[in-house]
XYZ file of C-alpha atoms in Angstrom:
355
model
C -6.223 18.620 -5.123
C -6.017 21.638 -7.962
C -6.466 24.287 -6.735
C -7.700 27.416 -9.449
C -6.580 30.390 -8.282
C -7.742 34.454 -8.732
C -3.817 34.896 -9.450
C -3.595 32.227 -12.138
C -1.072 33.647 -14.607
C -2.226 31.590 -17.960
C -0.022 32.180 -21.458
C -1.281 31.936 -24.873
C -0.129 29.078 -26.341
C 0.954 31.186 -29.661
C 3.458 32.970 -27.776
C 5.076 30.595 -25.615
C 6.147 27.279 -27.925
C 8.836 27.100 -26.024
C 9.779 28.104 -22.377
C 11.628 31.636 -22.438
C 13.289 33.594 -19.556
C 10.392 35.107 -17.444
C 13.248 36.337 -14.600
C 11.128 39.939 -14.777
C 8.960 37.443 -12.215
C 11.277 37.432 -9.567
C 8.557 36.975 -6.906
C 6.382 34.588 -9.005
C 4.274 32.517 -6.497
C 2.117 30.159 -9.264
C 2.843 29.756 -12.894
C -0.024 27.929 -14.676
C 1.054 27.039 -18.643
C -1.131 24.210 -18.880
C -2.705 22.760 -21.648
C -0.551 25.064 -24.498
C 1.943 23.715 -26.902
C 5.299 24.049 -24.860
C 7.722 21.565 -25.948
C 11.458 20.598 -25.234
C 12.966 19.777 -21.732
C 13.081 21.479 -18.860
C 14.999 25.502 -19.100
C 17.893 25.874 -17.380
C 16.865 28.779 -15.609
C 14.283 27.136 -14.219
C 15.069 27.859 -10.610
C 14.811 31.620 -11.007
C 11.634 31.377 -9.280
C 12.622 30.087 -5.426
C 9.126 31.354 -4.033
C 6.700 29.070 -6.575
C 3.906 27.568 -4.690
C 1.997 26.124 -7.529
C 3.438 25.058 -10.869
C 1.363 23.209 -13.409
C 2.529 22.244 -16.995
C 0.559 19.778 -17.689
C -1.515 18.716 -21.173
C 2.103 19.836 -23.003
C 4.829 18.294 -25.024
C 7.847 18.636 -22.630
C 10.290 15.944 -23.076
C 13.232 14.686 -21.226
C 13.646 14.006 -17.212
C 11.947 15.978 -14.392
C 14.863 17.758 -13.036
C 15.912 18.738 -9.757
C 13.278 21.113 -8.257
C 14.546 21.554 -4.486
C 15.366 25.199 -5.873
C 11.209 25.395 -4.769
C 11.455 25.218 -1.338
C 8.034 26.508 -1.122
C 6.153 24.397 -3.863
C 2.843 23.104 -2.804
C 1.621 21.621 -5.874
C 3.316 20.176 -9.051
C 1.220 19.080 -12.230
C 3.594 17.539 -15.566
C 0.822 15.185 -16.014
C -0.074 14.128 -20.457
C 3.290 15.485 -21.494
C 5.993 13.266 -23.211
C 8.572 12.804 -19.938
C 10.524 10.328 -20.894
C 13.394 10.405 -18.170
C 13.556 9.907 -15.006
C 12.538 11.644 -11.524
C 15.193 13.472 -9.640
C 15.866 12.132 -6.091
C 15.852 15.560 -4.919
C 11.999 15.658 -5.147
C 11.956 14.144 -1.243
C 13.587 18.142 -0.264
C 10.149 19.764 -1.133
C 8.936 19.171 2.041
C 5.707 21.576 1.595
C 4.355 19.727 -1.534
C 0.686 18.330 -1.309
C -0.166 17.240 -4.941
C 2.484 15.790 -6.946
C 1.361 14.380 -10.644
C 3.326 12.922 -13.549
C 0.584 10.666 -15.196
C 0.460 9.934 -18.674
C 4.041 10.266 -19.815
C 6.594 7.767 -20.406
C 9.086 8.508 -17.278
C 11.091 5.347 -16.756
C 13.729 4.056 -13.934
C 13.647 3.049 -10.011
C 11.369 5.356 -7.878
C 12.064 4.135 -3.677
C 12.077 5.609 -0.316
C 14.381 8.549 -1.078
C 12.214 10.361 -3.578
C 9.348 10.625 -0.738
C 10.783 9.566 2.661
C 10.575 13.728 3.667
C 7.357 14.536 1.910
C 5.110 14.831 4.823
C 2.510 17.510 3.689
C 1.746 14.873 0.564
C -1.626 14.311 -0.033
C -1.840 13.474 -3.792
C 0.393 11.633 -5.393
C -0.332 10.321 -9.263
C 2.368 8.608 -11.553
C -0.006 6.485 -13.470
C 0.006 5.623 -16.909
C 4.199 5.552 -17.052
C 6.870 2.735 -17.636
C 8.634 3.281 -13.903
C 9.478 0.208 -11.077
C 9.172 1.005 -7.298
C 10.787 -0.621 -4.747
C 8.561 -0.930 -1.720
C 9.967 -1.923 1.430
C 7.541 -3.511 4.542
C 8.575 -0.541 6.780
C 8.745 2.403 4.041
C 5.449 4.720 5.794
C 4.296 7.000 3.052
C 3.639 10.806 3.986
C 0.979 10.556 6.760
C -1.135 13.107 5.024
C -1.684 10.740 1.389
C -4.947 10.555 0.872
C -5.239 9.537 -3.069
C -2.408 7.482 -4.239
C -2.289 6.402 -8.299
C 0.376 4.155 -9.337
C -1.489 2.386 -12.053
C -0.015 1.326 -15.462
C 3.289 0.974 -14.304
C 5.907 -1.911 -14.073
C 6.101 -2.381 -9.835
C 6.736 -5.987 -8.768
C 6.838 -7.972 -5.631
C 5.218 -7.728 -2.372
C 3.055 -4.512 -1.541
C 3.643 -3.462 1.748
C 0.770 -2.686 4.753
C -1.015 0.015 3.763
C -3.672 0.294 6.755
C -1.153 2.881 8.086
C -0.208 4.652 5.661
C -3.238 6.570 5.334
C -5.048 9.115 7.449
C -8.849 10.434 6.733
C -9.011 14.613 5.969
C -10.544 15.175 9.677
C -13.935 16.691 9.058
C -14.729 15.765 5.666
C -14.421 12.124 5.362
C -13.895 11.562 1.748
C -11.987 8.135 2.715
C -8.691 7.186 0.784
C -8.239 6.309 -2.723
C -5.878 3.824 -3.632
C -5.279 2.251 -7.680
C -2.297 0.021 -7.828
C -4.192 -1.729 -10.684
C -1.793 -2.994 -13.995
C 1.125 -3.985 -12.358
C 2.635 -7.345 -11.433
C 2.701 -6.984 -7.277
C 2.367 -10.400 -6.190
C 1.719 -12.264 -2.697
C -1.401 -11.936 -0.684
C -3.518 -8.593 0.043
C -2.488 -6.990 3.063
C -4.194 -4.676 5.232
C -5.455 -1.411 3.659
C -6.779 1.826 4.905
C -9.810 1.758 7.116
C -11.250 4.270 5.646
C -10.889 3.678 2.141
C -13.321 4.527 -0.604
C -11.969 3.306 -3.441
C -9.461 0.421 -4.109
C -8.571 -0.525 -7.696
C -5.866 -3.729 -7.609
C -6.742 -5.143 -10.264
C -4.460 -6.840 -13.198
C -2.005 -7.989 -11.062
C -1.089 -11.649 -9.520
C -2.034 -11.585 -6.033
C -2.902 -14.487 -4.552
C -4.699 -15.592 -1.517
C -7.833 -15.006 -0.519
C -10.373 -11.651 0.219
C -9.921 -12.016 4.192
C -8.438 -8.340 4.230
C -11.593 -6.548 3.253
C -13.152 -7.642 7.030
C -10.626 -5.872 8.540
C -12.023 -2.415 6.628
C -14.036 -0.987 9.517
C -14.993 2.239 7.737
C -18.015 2.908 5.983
C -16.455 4.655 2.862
C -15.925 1.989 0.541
C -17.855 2.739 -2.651
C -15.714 1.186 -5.379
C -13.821 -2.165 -5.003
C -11.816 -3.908 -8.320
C -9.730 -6.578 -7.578
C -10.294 -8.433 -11.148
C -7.701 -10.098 -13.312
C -5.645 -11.826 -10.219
C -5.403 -15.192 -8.690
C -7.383 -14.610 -5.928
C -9.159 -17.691 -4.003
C -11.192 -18.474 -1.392
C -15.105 -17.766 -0.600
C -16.513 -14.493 -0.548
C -16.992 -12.997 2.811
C -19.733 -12.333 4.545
C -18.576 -8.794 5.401
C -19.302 -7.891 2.177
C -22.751 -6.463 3.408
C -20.414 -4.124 5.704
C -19.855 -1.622 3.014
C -23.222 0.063 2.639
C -22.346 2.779 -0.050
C -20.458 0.495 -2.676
C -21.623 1.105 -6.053
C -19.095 -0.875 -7.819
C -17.792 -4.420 -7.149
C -15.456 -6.203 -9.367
C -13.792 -9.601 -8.462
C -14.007 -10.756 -11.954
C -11.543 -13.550 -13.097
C -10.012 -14.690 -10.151
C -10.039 -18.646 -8.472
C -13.275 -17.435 -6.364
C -15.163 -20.679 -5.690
C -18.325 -21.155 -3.065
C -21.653 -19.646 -2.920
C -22.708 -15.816 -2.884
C -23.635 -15.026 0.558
C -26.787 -13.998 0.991
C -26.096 -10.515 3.117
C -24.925 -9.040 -0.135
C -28.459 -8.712 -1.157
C -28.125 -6.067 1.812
C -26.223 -3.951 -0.911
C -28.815 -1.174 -1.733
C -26.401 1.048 -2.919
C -24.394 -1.232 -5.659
C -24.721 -0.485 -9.029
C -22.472 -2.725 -10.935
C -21.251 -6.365 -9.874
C -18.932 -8.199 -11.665
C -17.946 -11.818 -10.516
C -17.359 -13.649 -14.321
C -15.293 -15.835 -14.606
C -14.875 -17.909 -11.050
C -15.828 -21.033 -9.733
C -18.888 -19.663 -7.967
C -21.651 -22.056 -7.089
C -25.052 -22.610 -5.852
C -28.300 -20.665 -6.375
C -28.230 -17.014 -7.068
C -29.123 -15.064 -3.839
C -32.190 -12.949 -3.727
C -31.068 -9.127 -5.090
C -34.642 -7.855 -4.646
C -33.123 -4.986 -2.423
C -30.429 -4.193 -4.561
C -33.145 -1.928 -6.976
C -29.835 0.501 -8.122
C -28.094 -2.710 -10.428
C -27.423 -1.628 -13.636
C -24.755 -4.669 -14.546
C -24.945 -8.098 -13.417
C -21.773 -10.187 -15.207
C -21.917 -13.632 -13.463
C -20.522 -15.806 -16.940
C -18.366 -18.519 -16.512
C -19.112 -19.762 -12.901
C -20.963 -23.158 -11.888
C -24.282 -21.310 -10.782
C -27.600 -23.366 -10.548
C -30.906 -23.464 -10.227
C -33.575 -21.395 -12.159
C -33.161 -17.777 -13.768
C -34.252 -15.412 -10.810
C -37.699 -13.659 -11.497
C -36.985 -10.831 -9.089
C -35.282 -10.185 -12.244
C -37.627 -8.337 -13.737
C -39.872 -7.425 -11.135
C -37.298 -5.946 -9.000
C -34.294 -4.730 -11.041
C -36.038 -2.849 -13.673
C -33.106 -0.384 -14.136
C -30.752 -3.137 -15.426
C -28.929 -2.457 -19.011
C -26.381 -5.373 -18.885
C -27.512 -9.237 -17.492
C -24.982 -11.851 -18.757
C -25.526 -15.191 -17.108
C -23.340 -16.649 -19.945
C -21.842 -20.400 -19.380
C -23.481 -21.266 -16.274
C -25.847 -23.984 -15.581
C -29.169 -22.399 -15.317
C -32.041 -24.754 -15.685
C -35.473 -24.773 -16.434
C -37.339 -22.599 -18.384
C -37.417 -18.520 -19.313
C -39.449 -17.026 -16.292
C -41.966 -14.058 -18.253
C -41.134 -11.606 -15.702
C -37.763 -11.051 -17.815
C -39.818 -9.041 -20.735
C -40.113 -6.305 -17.519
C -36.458 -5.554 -18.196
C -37.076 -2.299 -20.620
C -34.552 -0.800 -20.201
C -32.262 -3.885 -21.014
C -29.545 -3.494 -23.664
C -27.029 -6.747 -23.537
C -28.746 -10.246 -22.193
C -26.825 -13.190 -22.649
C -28.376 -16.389 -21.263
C -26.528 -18.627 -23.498
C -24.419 -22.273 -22.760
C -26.635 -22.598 -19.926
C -29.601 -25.757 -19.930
C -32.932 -23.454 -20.276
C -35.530 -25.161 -21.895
C-alpha cells in the first residue's frame, strides 16, 4: 500500500510541466510528483537516482512506454497510475526485486505482459494494471510473488484459462485483511479454479467462464466479504456453503445459467447487504431472509421463482432501497406488510401473476 511519508518531496505543478534534470538529488530516496501537470515520456536521465525507494507519478499526462527501471535497485513502490501510457512495460521490471506496490491503472499501456516481467518479484504485494488495453499470458505453473496480496487486472484484454490461484496467495500474518483479487472484464474462459483461502474479495465478473460455483466450498477462510461473478456462463445450483462466509456484504451471480432453488442456509447471511441473482433460471419459493436485517438490494428479475411475495418483506427488511422481483412468477395477491418498506426507492413487481 501508499505509503505518505514525513520526507515526501512534492513540486508545484507551475514549475515542473515537464520533467527537468534534478541530478543536485544525487541521494534522492522518494520523489512524489503526483497529481501535477507533467507531460511527455519518460527523461532520459531518469536513472540518476539509483537509491529511489518510492516513486509516484501518478494523476499526470506522461505518455509513451514505461521504460527500463532496473537502474532502481532499491525501489519499493512505483505509482504511474491515470496518466496517458500508451506503450508498453519493460521486461526489465522482474530485476526490482525489492518492489511491493507496483500500479499502472488507468492508462492505455498495450502488448504481452508473462512470466518474465514478475517471475523475480518476490517482495510484491500490490500489483494494479487495471483499466489498460494489455494481454497476459498465464501459464498453470507461473506462481506469482508469494507476498501478493491485492492483485487488479481488470479492464484488460487476457484470454484463456486462469491458472490456480489458491497458492498464489499468502495472508499478511497478524492482520488478516484476506486477499483481493478483480480479474473482472476480460475474456478468461474455462471453469473457476481454486482461489485463495483467505480471500476477501473476488471480482470475476464479465468474462466467459463456465462451469459451475463448486470452487467457493473449497474457501475455508472466513474473509470473504465481496463476491461478483456476474456476466459469465456459469451453471449449476448454488451451494450450500454459501452460509460459510459470515461477513459477505456483497453477492453478485447475476446473469449466469444458475438454475435450482436458493438454499435455505443463506438466510444465515446476517452480514449481506446487497444480493444480486437476476437473470438465472432460479426456481422455487423464496427462502426466508428474516435474519438477513442489513439487505439494502434484492435483484432476483428474470428467474422462474414462485409462490407468494414474502411478507418478512416488510416486517423484517425495513432498511431495503432496491426490491426488483421483475419477470418472475409471483402469485397471489400484494401482502400489506410491503407499505413497511419506508425507506424503499426502486420496487418493481411487474410481469409477475399478482392479483
Amino acid at each position: 500500500m501508499r505509503k505518505d511519508l514525513e520526507t515526501t518531496i512534492m513540486w508545484p505543478s507551475e514549475i515542473l510541466r515537464e520533467f527537468k534534470s534534478f541530478a543536485v538529488f544525487g541521494v534522492l530516496s522518494e520523489l512524489n510528483l503526483c497529481n501535477n501537470l507533467l507531460s511527455g515520456s519518460f527523461p532520459k536521465n531518469i536513472g540518476n537516482y539509483p537509491s529511489l525507494v518510492d516513486l509516484d507519478l501518478s494523476r499526470n499526462q506522461l505518455t509513451g512506454s514505461v521504460p527500463d527501471l532496473s537502474v532502481f535497485p532499491s525501489l519499493r513502490s512505483l505509482f504511474l497510475e491515470s496518466n496517458q501510457l500508451n506503450g508498453t512495460i519493460d521486461r526489465n521490471i522482474g530485476q526490482l526485486y525489492e518492489l511491493e506496490a507496483f500500479s499502472c491503472a488507468f492508462n492505455s499501456l498495450k502488448g504481452i505482459i508473462s512470466e518474465p516481467h514478475f517471475s523475480n518479484l518476490s517482495s510484491l504485494s500490490d500489483l494494479d494494471f487495471s483499466y489498460d488495453a494489455l494481454t497476459i499470458n498465464f501459464s498453470f505453473d507461473w506462481d506469482l510473488s508469494p507476498s501478493l496480496n491485492f492483485l487488479n487486472l481488470s479492464h484488460n484484454q487476457i484470454d484463456g484459462l486462469l491458472p490456480d490461484l489458491s497458492l498464489s496467495f499468502q495472508d499478511i500474518p497478524g492482520i488478516g485483511i484476506g486477499i483481493g483479487i478483480d480479474l473482472s472484464y476480460n475474456l478468461l474462459t474455462g471453469p473457476i479454479p481454486l482461489v485463495p483461502p483467505s480471500v476477501s474479495s473476488l471480482n470475476l465478473s464479465k468474462n466467459k467462464f463456465r462451469g459451475s460455483l463448486s470452487f467457493l466450498c473449497a474457501i475455508t477462510g472466513e474473509w470473504l466479504k465481496y463476491l461478483d461473478l456476474s456476466n459469465n456462463g456459469l451453471s449449476g445450483e448454488l451451494p450450500y456453503c454459501l452460509s460459510r462466509f459470515k461477513r459477505v456484504s456483497i453477492i453478485s451471480l447475476a446473469t449466469n445459467n444458475l438454475y435450482g432453488e436458493i438454499p435455505s442456509s443463506i438466510g444465515s447471511l446476517s452480514q449481506i447487504q446487497t444480493l444480486n441473482l437476476r437473470n438465472n433460471n432460479l426456481s422455487g419459493e423464496v427462502p426466508s431472509l428474516k435474519r438477513c436485517t442489513m439487505l439494502g438490494i434484492i435483484a432476483f428479475r428474470g428467474n422462474r421463482f414462485t409462490g407468494k411475495v414474502p411478507t418478512w418483506l416488510g416486517t423484517h427488511l425495513t432498511s431495503l432501497l432496491v426490491l426488483i422481483l421483475q419477470s418472475d412468477e409471483f402469485k397471489g395477491s400484494m401482502p400489506p406488510q410491503i407499505c413497511h418498506l419506508n425507506n424503499i426507492q426502486i420496487l418493481d413487481l411487474s410481469h409477475n401473476h399478482l392479483s
